[in-house]
Short mmCIF file of C-alpha atoms and ligand atoms in Angstrom, two decimals:
data_model
loop_
_atom_site.label_atom_id
_atom_site.label_comp_id
_atom_site.label_asym_id
_atom_site.label_seq_id
_atom_site.Cartn_x
_atom_site.Cartn_y
_atom_site.Cartn_z
CA UNK I 12 11.71 50.09 64.42
CA UNK I 13 8.26 49.96 62.90
CA UNK I 14 7.74 52.66 60.30
CA UNK I 15 4.03 51.85 59.98
CA UNK I 16 3.31 53.23 63.44
CA UNK I 17 5.12 56.55 63.01
CA UNK I 18 3.40 59.82 62.05
CA UNK I 19 3.32 61.20 58.52
CA UNK I 20 2.08 64.43 56.97
CA UNK I 21 -0.69 63.97 54.40
CA UNK I 22 -1.36 67.43 52.99
CA UNK I 23 -2.99 69.52 55.70
CA UNK I 24 -3.37 66.53 58.01
CA UNK I 25 -0.82 64.88 60.28
CA UNK I 26 -1.61 61.18 60.50
CA UNK I 27 -0.39 59.55 63.73
CA UNK I 28 0.39 56.32 61.84
CA UNK I 29 0.84 55.09 58.26
CA UNK I 30 -1.88 52.44 58.35
CA UNK I 31 -4.64 53.99 56.22
CA UNK I 32 -8.07 52.60 55.41
CA UNK I 33 -8.83 52.16 51.70
CA UNK I 34 -12.06 53.39 50.13
CA UNK I 35 -14.56 50.53 50.18
CA UNK I 36 -18.09 50.48 48.82
CA UNK I 37 -20.35 48.68 51.29
CA UNK I 38 -23.81 49.31 49.77
CA UNK I 39 -25.52 50.06 53.05
CA UNK I 40 -26.98 53.50 52.34
CA UNK I 41 -30.70 54.12 51.78
CA UNK I 42 -32.13 54.02 48.28
CA UNK I 43 -31.86 57.80 48.31
CA UNK I 44 -28.12 57.62 48.96
CA UNK I 45 -28.26 58.65 52.64
CA UNK I 46 -25.95 56.92 55.13
CA UNK I 47 -27.45 55.78 58.42
CA UNK I 48 -26.38 55.27 62.01
CA UNK I 49 -24.64 51.97 61.22
CA UNK I 50 -22.29 53.86 58.92
CA UNK I 51 -21.51 56.31 61.72
CA UNK I 52 -20.53 53.35 63.90
CA UNK I 53 -18.56 51.65 61.11
CA UNK I 54 -16.25 54.60 60.52
CA UNK I 55 -16.04 55.56 64.23
CA UNK I 56 -14.89 52.00 65.02
CA UNK I 57 -12.00 52.50 62.57
CA UNK I 58 -10.95 56.00 63.72
CA UNK I 59 -7.54 54.67 64.78
CA UNK I 60 -6.47 54.65 61.11
CA UNK I 61 -3.82 57.19 60.19
CA UNK I 62 -6.44 58.35 57.70
CA UNK I 63 -9.84 56.93 56.80
CA UNK I 64 -10.97 57.18 53.20
CA UNK I 65 -14.69 56.63 52.73
CA UNK I 66 -16.40 54.33 50.28
CA UNK I 67 -16.99 55.82 46.84
CA UNK I 68 -19.63 58.57 47.07
CA UNK I 69 -21.47 59.92 44.02
CA UNK I 70 -21.02 63.67 43.51
CA UNK I 71 -24.38 63.88 41.72
CA UNK I 72 -27.13 61.36 41.00
CA UNK I 73 -25.71 60.84 37.48
CA UNK I 74 -22.62 59.31 39.02
CA UNK I 75 -24.34 56.49 40.88
CA UNK I 76 -23.31 53.02 39.72
CA UNK I 77 -24.29 50.54 42.43
CA UNK I 78 -27.34 49.82 44.53
CA UNK I 79 -27.46 51.43 47.98
CA UNK I 80 -24.38 53.60 47.51
CA UNK I 81 -24.32 57.03 49.16
CA UNK I 82 -24.23 60.51 47.65
CA UNK I 83 -23.16 64.01 48.67
CA UNK I 84 -25.65 66.02 46.67
CA UNK I 85 -28.67 66.73 48.88
CA UNK I 86 -29.01 68.45 52.26
CA UNK I 87 -30.12 65.17 53.76
CA UNK I 88 -27.02 63.36 52.49
CA UNK I 89 -24.75 66.12 53.84
CA UNK I 90 -26.44 66.06 57.26
CA UNK I 91 -26.02 62.29 57.47
CA UNK I 92 -22.31 62.47 56.58
CA UNK I 93 -21.84 65.18 59.20
CA UNK I 94 -22.70 62.62 61.87
CA UNK I 95 -19.94 60.39 60.49
CA UNK I 96 -17.25 63.09 60.55
CA UNK I 97 -18.27 64.21 64.04
CA UNK I 98 -18.06 60.68 65.40
CA UNK I 99 -14.66 60.08 63.76
CA UNK I 100 -13.28 63.39 65.01
CA UNK I 101 -14.67 62.75 68.51
CA UNK I 102 -12.57 59.59 68.56
CA UNK I 103 -9.47 61.47 67.42
CA UNK I 104 -9.58 60.34 63.78
CA UNK I 105 -9.24 61.94 60.34
CA UNK I 106 -11.41 61.20 57.31
CA UNK I 107 -11.41 61.98 53.57
CA UNK I 108 -14.40 61.40 51.31
CA UNK I 109 -13.83 59.54 48.04
CA UNK I 110 -15.76 61.06 45.14
CA UNK I 111 -16.74 58.34 42.68
CA UNK I 112 -18.60 58.97 39.43
CA UNK I 113 -19.20 55.61 37.78
CA UNK I 114 -19.95 56.89 34.28
CA UNK I 115 -20.80 53.94 32.02
CA UNK I 116 -20.45 51.43 34.88
CA UNK I 117 -24.08 51.91 35.85
CA UNK I 118 -27.59 51.15 34.64
CA UNK I 119 -30.81 53.12 33.94
CA UNK I 120 -32.45 51.42 36.94
CA UNK I 121 -29.93 53.27 39.16
CA UNK I 122 -30.38 56.58 37.30
CA UNK I 123 -34.15 57.15 37.32
CA UNK I 124 -34.39 55.56 33.88
CA UNK I 125 -31.65 57.68 32.28
CA UNK I 126 -28.89 56.18 30.14
CA UNK I 127 -25.45 56.14 31.81
CA UNK I 128 -22.96 58.69 30.48
CA UNK I 129 -19.37 58.26 29.29
CA UNK I 130 -16.69 59.94 27.14
CA UNK I 131 -17.78 57.74 24.20
CA UNK I 132 -20.74 55.47 23.47
CA UNK I 133 -18.83 52.24 24.11
CA UNK I 134 -20.52 49.52 26.14
CA UNK I 135 -18.45 47.86 28.87
CA UNK I 136 -18.54 44.08 29.22
CA UNK I 137 -20.21 42.76 32.33
CA UNK I 138 -23.09 43.53 34.61
CA UNK I 139 -24.32 46.29 36.87
CA UNK I 140 -25.42 45.70 40.47
CA UNK I 141 -28.95 47.08 40.52
CA UNK I 142 -31.95 47.00 42.88
CA UNK I 143 -33.14 43.89 41.01
CA UNK I 144 -29.82 42.05 41.00
CA UNK I 145 -27.15 41.86 38.30
CA UNK I 146 -28.14 43.19 34.87
CA UNK I 147 -26.05 43.54 31.67
CA UNK I 148 -24.46 46.94 31.09
CA UNK I 149 -26.02 49.06 28.34
CA UNK I 150 -24.39 51.30 25.75
CA UNK I 151 -23.74 54.67 27.43
CA UNK I 152 -24.48 58.09 25.96
CA UNK I 153 -21.55 60.30 24.98
CA UNK I 154 -21.27 63.47 27.08
CA UNK I 155 -21.19 66.71 25.08
CA UNK I 156 -18.79 69.52 26.01
CA UNK I 157 -21.39 71.46 27.97
CA UNK I 158 -22.27 68.35 29.95
CA UNK I 159 -18.59 67.67 30.70
CA UNK I 160 -18.34 71.16 32.19
CA UNK I 161 -21.43 70.31 34.22
CA UNK I 162 -19.91 67.11 35.57
CA UNK I 163 -16.71 68.98 36.53
CA UNK I 164 -18.92 71.45 38.37
CA UNK I 165 -20.71 68.58 40.12
CA UNK I 166 -17.35 67.51 41.57
CA UNK I 167 -16.70 71.11 42.64
CA UNK I 168 -20.00 71.35 44.45
CA UNK I 169 -19.62 67.90 45.97
CA UNK I 170 -16.23 68.96 47.34
CA UNK I 171 -17.76 72.06 48.89
CA UNK I 172 -20.47 69.95 50.51
CA UNK I 173 -17.96 67.38 51.76
CA UNK I 174 -15.97 70.13 53.47
CA UNK I 175 -19.24 71.53 54.87
CA UNK I 176 -19.99 68.07 56.24
CA UNK I 177 -16.70 68.18 58.15
CA UNK I 178 -14.43 66.02 55.99
CA UNK I 179 -10.69 66.66 56.29
CA UNK I 180 -10.32 66.32 52.53
CA UNK I 181 -11.55 64.60 49.38
CA UNK I 182 -10.13 61.90 47.11
CA UNK I 183 -10.80 61.70 43.39
CA UNK I 184 -11.49 58.11 42.39
CA UNK I 185 -9.61 57.92 39.09
CA UNK I 186 -9.08 54.14 39.34
CA UNK I 187 -11.03 50.92 38.68
CA UNK I 188 -12.54 51.88 35.33
CA UNK I 189 -14.96 54.61 36.49
CA UNK I 190 -15.61 57.91 34.70
CA UNK I 191 -12.20 59.60 35.18
CA UNK I 192 -10.38 56.46 34.00
CA UNK I 193 -12.87 56.11 31.12
CA UNK I 194 -11.62 59.51 29.93
CA UNK I 195 -7.96 58.62 30.55
CA UNK I 196 -7.99 55.32 28.66
CA UNK I 197 -7.92 54.96 24.88
CA UNK I 198 -10.24 51.91 24.87
CA UNK I 199 -13.16 53.86 26.36
CA UNK I 200 -12.37 57.32 24.98
CA UNK I 201 -12.58 57.77 21.25
CA UNK I 202 -13.46 61.45 21.25
CA UNK I 203 -12.04 63.74 18.63
CA UNK I 204 -12.45 66.99 20.60
CA UNK I 205 -10.19 68.42 23.30
CA UNK I 206 -11.10 65.58 25.71
CA UNK I 207 -9.91 62.72 23.48
CA UNK I 208 -7.12 61.51 21.21
CA UNK I 209 -3.72 62.57 22.55
CA UNK I 210 -2.68 61.75 26.11
CA UNK I 211 -2.86 65.47 26.91
CA UNK I 212 -6.51 65.49 25.84
CA UNK I 213 -7.45 62.22 27.54
CA UNK I 214 -5.96 63.50 30.83
CA UNK I 215 -7.80 66.84 30.58
CA UNK I 216 -10.95 65.66 32.36
CA UNK I 217 -9.03 64.35 35.39
CA UNK I 218 -7.00 67.55 35.61
CA UNK I 219 -10.11 69.75 35.22
CA UNK I 220 -11.86 67.84 38.00
CA UNK I 221 -8.85 68.00 40.33
CA UNK I 222 -8.58 71.71 39.65
CA UNK I 223 -12.25 72.17 40.55
CA UNK I 224 -11.83 70.11 43.73
CA UNK I 225 -8.66 71.98 44.72
CA UNK I 226 -10.36 75.34 44.15
CA UNK I 227 -12.93 74.43 46.81
CA UNK I 228 -10.86 72.49 49.34
CA UNK I 229 -7.29 73.67 48.69
CA UNK I 230 -4.93 71.28 46.90
CA UNK I 231 -3.50 70.09 50.22
CA UNK I 232 -6.90 68.58 51.04
CA UNK I 233 -7.27 66.75 47.72
CA UNK I 234 -5.90 63.28 46.94
CA UNK I 235 -6.20 61.06 43.85
CA UNK I 236 -6.35 57.29 43.44
CA UNK I 237 -5.18 55.57 40.26
CA UNK I 238 -4.81 51.89 39.32
CA UNK I 239 -2.74 51.55 36.12
CA UNK I 240 -3.48 48.34 34.15
CA UNK I 241 -6.07 47.10 36.60
CA UNK I 242 -8.25 46.07 33.63
CA UNK I 243 -11.42 46.24 35.71
CA UNK I 244 -14.82 47.23 34.30
CA UNK I 245 -13.51 46.58 30.75
CA UNK I 246 -11.05 49.43 30.90
CA UNK I 247 -8.15 49.19 28.44
CA UNK I 248 -5.48 51.59 27.31
CA UNK I 249 -3.11 51.18 24.37
CA UNK I 250 -0.16 52.81 26.18
CA UNK I 251 -0.72 52.93 29.95
CA UNK I 252 2.92 53.67 30.74
CA UNK I 253 2.73 56.84 28.67
CA UNK I 254 -0.72 57.77 30.03
CA UNK I 255 0.28 57.57 33.69
CA UNK I 256 3.71 59.09 33.19
CA UNK I 257 2.04 62.11 31.65
CA UNK I 258 -0.75 62.35 34.24
CA UNK I 259 1.48 62.07 37.30
CA UNK I 260 4.04 64.42 35.74
CA UNK I 261 1.29 67.02 35.45
CA UNK I 262 0.43 66.66 39.15
CA UNK I 263 3.96 67.29 40.32
CA UNK I 264 3.62 71.00 41.11
CA UNK I 265 0.12 70.90 42.53
CA UNK I 266 0.98 70.16 46.18
CA UNK I 267 -1.84 67.64 46.41
CA UNK I 268 -2.41 65.86 49.72
CA UNK I 269 -1.39 62.54 48.15
CA UNK I 270 -1.18 60.20 45.20
CA UNK I 271 -2.62 56.74 45.95
CA UNK I 272 -1.48 54.01 43.55
CA UNK I 273 -3.15 50.60 43.78
CA UNK I 274 -1.73 47.85 41.57
CA UNK I 275 -3.54 44.61 40.86
CA UNK I 276 -2.24 41.46 39.18
CA UNK I 277 1.20 41.67 37.70
CA UNK I 278 1.54 44.71 35.45
CA UNK I 279 4.43 44.50 32.99
CA UNK I 280 5.71 47.84 34.24
CA UNK I 281 6.85 48.55 37.82
CA UNK I 282 4.54 51.54 38.20
CA UNK I 283 5.70 52.41 41.70
CA UNK I 284 9.29 52.71 40.49
CA UNK I 285 8.07 54.72 37.51
CA UNK I 286 5.61 57.06 39.20
CA UNK I 287 6.98 57.78 42.64
CA UNK I 288 9.94 59.86 41.41
CA UNK I 289 7.55 61.88 39.22
CA UNK I 290 5.45 62.97 42.19
CA UNK I 291 6.78 65.26 44.89
CA UNK I 292 4.05 64.72 47.52
CA UNK I 293 2.93 61.94 49.86
CA UNK I 294 2.85 58.62 47.98
CA UNK I 295 0.44 55.92 49.13
CA UNK I 296 0.66 52.27 48.10
CA UNK I 297 -2.32 49.94 48.40
CA UNK I 298 -3.57 46.48 47.41
CA UNK I 299 -2.71 43.09 48.79
CA UNK I 300 -0.53 44.40 51.59
CA UNK I 301 0.27 42.63 54.84
CA UNK I 302 1.90 44.19 57.87
CA UNK I 303 5.22 42.69 56.77
CA UNK I 304 5.06 43.72 53.11
CA UNK I 305 3.87 47.23 54.01
CA UNK I 306 6.65 47.61 56.57
CA UNK I 307 9.21 46.57 53.97
CA UNK I 308 7.87 49.07 51.40
CA UNK I 309 8.21 51.86 53.96
CA UNK I 310 11.67 50.72 55.10
CA UNK I 311 12.77 50.63 51.45
CA UNK I 312 11.34 54.16 50.99
CA UNK I 313 9.02 52.98 48.22
CA UNK I 314 6.02 54.69 49.83
CA UNK I 315 5.14 57.13 52.59
CA UNK I 316 2.12 55.22 53.88
CA UNK I 317 0.23 51.97 53.28
CA UNK I 318 -3.46 51.59 52.42
CA UNK I 319 -5.38 48.52 53.62
CA UNK I 320 -8.77 47.46 52.26
CA UNK I 321 -10.14 44.06 53.28
CA UNK I 322 -7.87 43.80 56.36
CA UNK I 323 -9.30 47.09 57.69
CA UNK I 324 -12.85 46.08 56.83
CA UNK I 325 -12.44 43.01 59.05
CA UNK I 326 -10.26 44.57 61.76
CA UNK I 327 -11.61 47.85 63.10
CA UNK I 328 -8.48 48.27 65.25
CA UNK I 329 -5.93 47.27 62.59
CA UNK I 330 -3.10 49.66 63.66
CA UNK I 331 -3.44 48.45 67.27
CA UNK I 332 -3.31 44.82 66.12
CA UNK I 333 -0.11 45.60 64.20
CA UNK I 334 1.31 47.29 67.30
CA UNK I 335 0.75 44.31 69.58
CA UNK I 336 1.23 41.63 66.91
CA UNK I 337 -2.31 40.28 67.32
CA UNK I 338 -4.04 37.79 65.02
CA UNK I 339 -6.29 39.29 62.36
CA UNK I 340 -10.00 38.59 61.83
CA UNK I 341 -10.65 37.12 58.36
CA UNK I 342 -12.89 39.17 56.04
CA UNK I 343 -16.25 37.59 55.13
CA UNK I 344 -16.72 38.23 51.41
CA UNK I 345 -20.38 37.25 51.49
CA UNK I 346 -21.18 40.40 53.50
CA UNK I 347 -18.98 42.91 51.62
CA UNK I 348 -21.97 44.39 49.78
CA UNK I 349 -24.92 43.11 51.81
CA UNK I 350 -28.24 44.93 51.85
CA UNK I 351 -28.40 47.29 54.84
CA UNK I 352 -27.50 44.91 57.64
CA UNK I 353 -25.03 45.06 60.50
CA UNK I 354 -23.64 41.59 59.75
CA UNK I 355 -20.12 41.81 58.40
CA UNK I 356 -20.27 45.60 58.80
CA UNK I 357 -20.09 46.69 62.42
CA UNK I 358 -19.82 43.33 64.18
CA UNK I 359 -16.16 42.45 63.55
CA UNK I 360 -14.64 42.18 67.04
CA UNK I 361 -11.95 44.55 68.31
CA UNK I 362 -9.24 43.37 70.70
CA UNK I 363 -10.72 45.57 73.40
CA UNK I 364 -14.52 45.54 73.18
CA UNK I 365 -15.62 48.91 71.82
CA UNK I 366 -17.81 51.36 73.66
CA UNK I 367 -21.31 51.75 72.35
CA UNK I 368 -21.61 54.64 69.88
C1 LIG X 428 -15.64 45.52 49.59
C2 LIG X 428 -14.72 46.39 48.78
C3 LIG X 428 -15.22 47.54 48.21
C4 LIG X 428 -14.37 48.40 47.48
N1 LIG X 428 -14.84 49.60 47.01
C5 LIG X 428 -14.00 50.53 46.52
C6 LIG X 428 -14.42 51.87 46.28
O1 LIG X 428 -15.58 52.27 46.52
N2 LIG X 428 -13.48 52.74 45.80
C7 LIG X 428 -12.19 52.36 45.55
O2 LIG X 428 -11.37 53.18 45.12
N3 LIG X 428 -11.78 51.10 45.76
C8 LIG X 428 -12.63 50.20 46.28
N4 LIG X 428 -12.15 48.95 46.62
C9 LIG X 428 -10.73 48.63 46.43
C10 LIG X 428 -9.94 48.98 47.70
O3 LIG X 428 -9.90 50.38 47.92
C11 LIG X 428 -8.49 48.46 47.61
O4 LIG X 428 -7.82 49.14 46.57
C12 LIG X 428 -8.44 46.96 47.37
O5 LIG X 428 -9.33 46.28 48.24
C13 LIG X 428 -7.04 46.38 47.55
O6 LIG X 428 -6.61 46.48 48.87
P1 LIG X 428 -6.62 45.20 49.88
O7 LIG X 428 -5.92 44.09 49.17
O8 LIG X 428 -5.90 45.72 51.09
O9 LIG X 428 -8.07 44.88 50.14
C14 LIG X 428 -13.00 48.06 47.31
C15 LIG X 428 -12.52 46.87 47.87
C16 LIG X 428 -13.35 46.04 48.62
C17 LIG X 428 -12.78 44.81 49.27
#
């Protein structure tokens, strides 16, 4: 029997199936970080997911790292997100907001001329996606202790606003080389104070932020995403096995909604085998999954639910397609991050033509 289409508890939520939608940046918000009606339609079309996780959303303007990404800082942003949660709930769905602070993976042109911030002043390789196209990253400014407390508080307030906007929970984006992973990883964190050096110190920022988020939402409405050894956005760590063993071990008693582990490439360590026994809550696996591989992971008890990115982007009714064994639409990469246009966003066909939202 299919495990993917059975219910599962995810913190305070009961998901009717284990086919979850991964957080995916789509760069279709206004310049001011406000989502529009197309975004309401996009998430409402996908409400059949066991759980929807939004694109990365900046908790405060300092956290923005890509052109046309949304925020959850101003009244206007909150009001716009409220339309999304109402539409998803009206269609029987559940939705978490992913909080994403990009740290050094940004550019002054996205930050009103300010220098991006990071644990240490170490420039990442590569380029930022800005209003004027791709531009080389710059050397970030090191956050001082007072500013770190301020950023933690930004996550706290963003969590409060996300709950106000009707979200069922929030996910901390601690993957893909953004600010939380910049603190976690030795290559981007060379601090000598209580936020750098030992693994206990490098993990402190992530734990402080989770604590702040849990204090607003309740731990059972907070999830975390990690991606050990993804090596994206120039992130490197001298001893990732030790880093993630420590971090996940610390989370054990928190009763978080979930731990989401996305692995890319072929890490030397089998992180799922390593981390799952360390965590006592709902364990989500994502990245590169197909219906068959996800089903096998669940049958083998390697995860509690499966997270789909590109397949969900291209198939608004993915769980239904799995149920009936339908063909999948292929994702069109050229429209992943298009300027605000419906093409490749809300025009992927469903098996049964959708109502108009
Ligand atoms: C267009 C696109 C945008 C993405 N943006 C985000 C993001 O904002 N936050 C995040 O945690 N991961 C992001 N990801 C990664 C996905 O969440 C997921 O981990 C990845 O796509 C692997 O899953 P898949 O093979 O099923 O697509 C993005 C992926 C895609 C394809």
